[in-house]
Short mmCIF file of C-alpha atoms (C1' of nucleotides) in Angstrom, two decimals:
data_model
loop_
_atom_site.label_atom_id
_atom_site.label_comp_id
_atom_site.label_asym_id
_atom_site.label_seq_id
_atom_site.Cartn_x
_atom_site.Cartn_y
_atom_site.Cartn_z
CA MET M 1 -3.69 -41.93 47.94
CA ASP M 2 -6.78 -41.87 50.02
CA SER M 3 -8.68 -44.78 48.66
CA TYR M 4 -8.91 -47.57 46.18
CA ASP M 5 -12.18 -48.84 44.91
CA PRO M 6 -11.92 -52.34 43.44
CA MET M 7 -15.48 -52.16 42.23
CA SER M 8 -14.75 -49.29 39.93
CA ARG M 9 -11.24 -50.51 39.24
CA SER M 10 -9.84 -47.17 40.05
CA TYR M 11 -7.86 -45.62 42.77
CA SER M 12 -8.18 -42.07 43.77
CA TYR M 13 -6.49 -39.58 45.88
CA THR M 14 -7.22 -36.04 46.74
CA SER M 15 -5.46 -32.97 48.03
CA VAL M 16 -3.88 -32.20 44.71
CA VAL M 17 -5.71 -28.93 44.57
CA GLY M 18 -4.03 -26.21 46.44
CA SER M 19 -0.52 -27.51 46.31
CA PRO M 20 1.85 -24.67 45.44
CA ASP M 21 3.97 -27.11 43.47
CA ILE M 22 1.27 -27.93 41.00
CA ASP M 23 0.38 -26.06 37.88
CA TYR M 24 -2.19 -27.75 35.72
CA GLY M 25 -2.06 -25.04 33.17
CA VAL M 26 -5.24 -23.18 33.91
CA PRO M 27 -4.16 -19.83 32.58
CA ASN M 28 -6.65 -17.33 33.86
CA GLN M 29 -7.94 -18.88 36.98
CA PRO M 30 -6.40 -20.75 39.85
CA ILE M 31 -7.38 -24.35 39.56
CA SER M 32 -8.63 -24.28 43.10
CA GLU M 33 -11.28 -21.83 42.02
CA LEU M 34 -12.47 -24.13 39.29
CA PHE M 35 -12.64 -27.36 41.16
CA ASP M 36 -13.68 -28.31 44.62
CA ASN M 37 -11.96 -31.59 44.28
CA PHE M 38 -9.46 -33.15 41.94
CA ILE M 39 -8.76 -36.82 41.64
CA VAL M 40 -6.31 -38.70 39.52
CA PHE M 41 -6.91 -42.33 38.71
CA ASP M 42 -5.79 -44.86 36.23
CA ASP M 43 -7.95 -47.74 35.06
CA TRP M 44 -5.01 -49.40 33.42
CA MET M 45 -3.31 -50.25 36.65
CA ASN M 46 -4.05 -53.11 38.89
CA GLU M 47 -4.49 -52.65 42.57
CA ASP M 48 -0.95 -53.58 43.38
CA GLN M 49 0.35 -50.91 41.06
CA ALA M 50 -2.22 -48.35 42.04
CA HIS M 51 -1.19 -48.10 45.64
CA LYS M 52 2.28 -47.13 44.57
CA VAL M 53 1.26 -44.20 42.47
CA PRO M 54 1.61 -41.41 44.99
CA GLU M 55 5.22 -42.39 45.39
CA TYR M 56 5.79 -42.22 41.67
CA ALA M 57 3.96 -39.00 41.06
CA ASP M 58 6.53 -36.31 40.62
CA TYR M 59 4.48 -33.24 40.09
CA THR M 60 6.31 -30.35 38.61
CA PRO M 61 5.04 -27.02 37.31
CA ASP M 62 5.11 -28.10 33.69
CA TYR M 63 4.81 -31.85 34.28
CA ALA M 64 8.22 -32.13 32.72
CA SER M 65 9.46 -34.99 34.79
CA ALA M 66 6.25 -36.51 35.92
CA GLY M 67 6.78 -39.87 34.27
CA ILE M 68 5.74 -43.02 35.98
CA GLU M 69 7.21 -46.09 34.50
CA ASP M 70 5.56 -49.08 33.05
CA GLN M 71 5.40 -51.98 35.42
CA SER M 72 5.86 -54.47 32.59
CA GLN M 73 2.67 -56.32 33.14
CA SER M 74 2.22 -59.34 30.94
CA SER M 75 -1.20 -58.11 29.94
CA GLY M 76 0.31 -55.12 28.23
CA SER M 77 1.84 -51.81 28.92
CA SER M 78 0.47 -49.84 31.74
CA SER M 79 1.80 -46.60 32.92
CA ILE M 80 0.65 -43.29 34.17
CA HIS M 81 1.82 -39.86 33.37
CA LEU M 82 0.46 -36.43 33.89
CA PRO M 83 -0.77 -34.82 30.72
CA GLY M 84 1.27 -32.29 28.91
CA ASN M 85 4.75 -33.61 29.16
CA CYS M 86 6.88 -30.83 27.76
CA ASN M 87 10.26 -32.41 27.77
CA GLY M 88 10.32 -32.55 24.02
CA ALA M 89 10.83 -36.28 23.88
CA ALA M 90 10.11 -37.72 20.49
CA GLY M 91 7.32 -40.16 19.99
CA ASN M 92 4.11 -40.81 21.73
CA GLY M 93 5.31 -42.45 24.87
CA ILE M 94 8.00 -42.52 27.47
CA VAL M 95 11.11 -44.59 27.27
CA HIS M 96 11.90 -46.65 30.29
CA ASN M 97 14.33 -49.53 30.30
CA GLN M 98 14.50 -49.33 26.52
CA LYS M 99 10.76 -49.69 26.31
CA VAL M 100 8.33 -47.17 24.92
CA THR M 101 4.94 -47.15 26.55
CA LYS M 102 1.73 -45.40 25.62
CA LYS M 103 0.66 -43.28 28.50
CA LYS M 104 -2.88 -42.89 29.69
CA VAL M 105 -4.05 -40.98 32.66
CA ALA M 106 -7.53 -40.09 33.76
CA PHE M 107 -8.50 -37.10 35.84
CA LYS M 108 -11.74 -37.12 37.71
CA THR M 109 -12.56 -33.54 38.33
CA LYS M 110 -15.40 -31.96 40.19
CA SER M 111 -16.37 -29.25 37.80
CA GLN M 112 -19.44 -27.65 36.31
CA VAL M 113 -17.73 -27.22 32.97
CA GLU M 114 -16.56 -30.10 30.84
CA ILE M 115 -13.88 -28.22 28.97
CA LEU M 116 -10.97 -28.01 31.36
CA ASP M 117 -8.35 -25.67 30.01
CA ASP M 118 -5.02 -27.40 30.51
CA GLY M 119 -3.02 -24.97 28.44
CA PHE M 120 -3.10 -26.92 25.23
CA LYS M 121 -5.26 -26.37 22.21
CA TRP M 122 -7.67 -29.20 21.47
CA ARG M 123 -9.84 -30.02 18.51
CA LYS M 124 -12.97 -32.04 19.01
CA TYR M 125 -13.24 -34.90 16.56
CA GLY M 126 -15.99 -37.06 17.88
CA LYS M 127 -18.84 -37.49 20.26
CA LYS M 128 -20.35 -40.78 21.27
CA MET M 129 -23.02 -42.06 23.56
CA VAL M 130 -21.58 -44.87 25.62
CA LYS M 131 -23.32 -47.85 27.07
CA ASN M 132 -24.52 -47.62 30.67
CA SER M 133 -24.13 -43.88 30.69
CA PRO M 134 -26.65 -41.13 29.97
CA ASN M 135 -23.80 -38.77 29.22
CA PRO M 136 -21.99 -38.53 25.89
CA ARG M 137 -18.25 -39.03 25.63
CA ASN M 138 -16.36 -36.37 23.73
CA TYR M 139 -13.13 -37.01 21.87
CA TYR M 140 -10.42 -34.39 21.44
CA ARG M 141 -7.08 -34.31 19.66
CA CYS M 142 -4.26 -31.87 20.24
CA SER M 143 -4.38 -29.18 17.55
CA ALA M 144 -0.62 -28.88 17.36
CA GLU M 145 0.89 -30.18 14.15
CA GLY M 146 2.52 -33.54 14.58
CA CYS M 147 1.15 -34.03 18.07
CA SER M 148 -1.06 -37.07 18.40
CA VAL M 149 -2.14 -36.65 22.00
CA LYS M 150 -5.81 -37.39 22.53
CA LYS M 151 -8.20 -36.94 25.36
CA ARG M 152 -11.66 -38.18 26.17
CA VAL M 153 -14.05 -36.18 28.27
CA GLU M 154 -17.19 -37.52 29.88
CA ARG M 155 -19.33 -37.00 32.93
CA ASP M 156 -19.12 -39.51 35.72
CA VAL M 157 -21.99 -41.98 35.47
CA GLU M 158 -22.40 -42.20 39.20
CA ASP M 159 -21.95 -38.54 40.01
CA ALA M 160 -22.55 -36.07 37.21
CA ARG M 161 -20.82 -33.37 39.22
CA TYR M 162 -17.55 -34.99 38.20
CA VAL M 163 -15.91 -34.80 34.81
CA ILE M 164 -13.62 -37.64 33.78
CA THR M 165 -10.85 -36.54 31.45
CA THR M 166 -8.64 -39.25 30.00
CA TYR M 167 -5.38 -38.28 28.33
CA GLU M 168 -3.54 -40.58 25.96
CA GLY M 169 -0.05 -39.89 24.76
CA VAL M 170 2.55 -37.24 25.40
CA HIS M 171 2.78 -33.81 23.86
CA ASN M 172 5.90 -33.48 21.73
CA HIS M 173 5.86 -29.71 21.89
CA GLN M 174 5.69 -26.88 24.33
CA ARG M 175 2.50 -25.41 25.52
CA PRO M 176 1.37 -22.32 23.62
CA SER M 177 3.49 -19.37 24.63
CA ASN M 178 0.57 -17.35 25.92
CA PHE M 179 0.20 -19.79 28.77
"C1'" DC N 1 -10.95 -17.52 5.03
"C1'" DG N 2 -9.39 -20.54 8.39
"C1'" DC N 3 -10.45 -23.13 12.16
"C1'" DC N 4 -13.75 -25.03 14.81
"C1'" DT N 5 -17.89 -28.13 16.23
"C1'" DT N 6 -21.44 -31.23 14.94
"C1'" DT N 7 -23.00 -35.58 13.60
"C1'" DG N 8 -23.96 -39.66 10.92
"C1'" DA N 9 -21.33 -43.13 8.78
"C1'" DC N 10 -17.69 -46.09 8.85
"C1'" DC N 11 -14.03 -48.99 10.92
"C1'" DT N 12 -12.26 -52.22 14.28
"C1'" DG N 13 -11.92 -55.26 18.15
"C1'" DC N 14 -14.10 -58.52 20.91
"C1'" DG N 15 -17.36 -61.83 22.77
"C1'" DC N 16 -20.56 -65.26 21.61
"C1'" DG U 1 -19.74 -65.10 11.07
"C1'" DC U 2 -22.55 -61.88 13.50
"C1'" DG U 3 -23.72 -58.21 16.44
"C1'" DC U 4 -22.44 -54.83 19.66
"C1'" DA U 5 -19.77 -51.09 21.50
"C1'" DG U 6 -16.06 -47.96 21.26
"C1'" DG U 7 -13.29 -45.09 18.45
"C1'" DT U 8 -12.43 -42.34 14.21
"C1'" DC U 9 -13.44 -40.05 9.84
"C1'" DA U 10 -15.07 -36.50 7.09
"C1'" DA U 11 -18.63 -33.55 5.10
"C1'" DA U 12 -21.34 -29.71 6.29
"C1'" DG U 13 -22.15 -25.68 8.54
"C1'" DG U 14 -21.04 -21.95 12.07
"C1'" DC U 15 -18.28 -18.36 13.85
"C1'" DG U 16 -14.78 -14.75 14.46
#
DNA sequence: CGCCTTTGACCTGCGC
DNA sequence: GCGCAGGTCAAAGGCG
């Protein structure tokens, strides 16, 4: 992690792009050609948790074991996980210490396009203007039958060059075979 | 024809 | 209880 910004309640770290160990599922184009920068943050973590994230992050080519466990905060479940877990686990969450948690993770991506192809098929189901932002927020659901993973996509209020993609849930299926 | 996006309406949670 | 904001639904239309 490079930084933590308490004002925006998010931490961020860079240098994800370019790692040979990372495959974010961009099928036709190396991710490094799409994005100049790539930041992962999680608004659902407090500062104490956030600084630990780089240790937890276990990036693998298909995110299969990238789970980061819930820290059992009294205010509710909070955990982070890379999108697209393909380990076939049932349910919409990871099990840790006999506890199922709903996973959310937000990617702040420097990109000119808002639709970031992560290898899964998404269906748009809503669009909403949000307060304090000139940019609409778009809502997507995974098109796969029985998969309830959702994602929100919006432009960064402070820097429209960035796209904030928020994933919620875990895919209970493999990525489409053509990826 | 099937799947998608669009978009206004509706639902829900939360603060006052 | 009311109003606001975020999230979701579903009808309509477009596209391959």
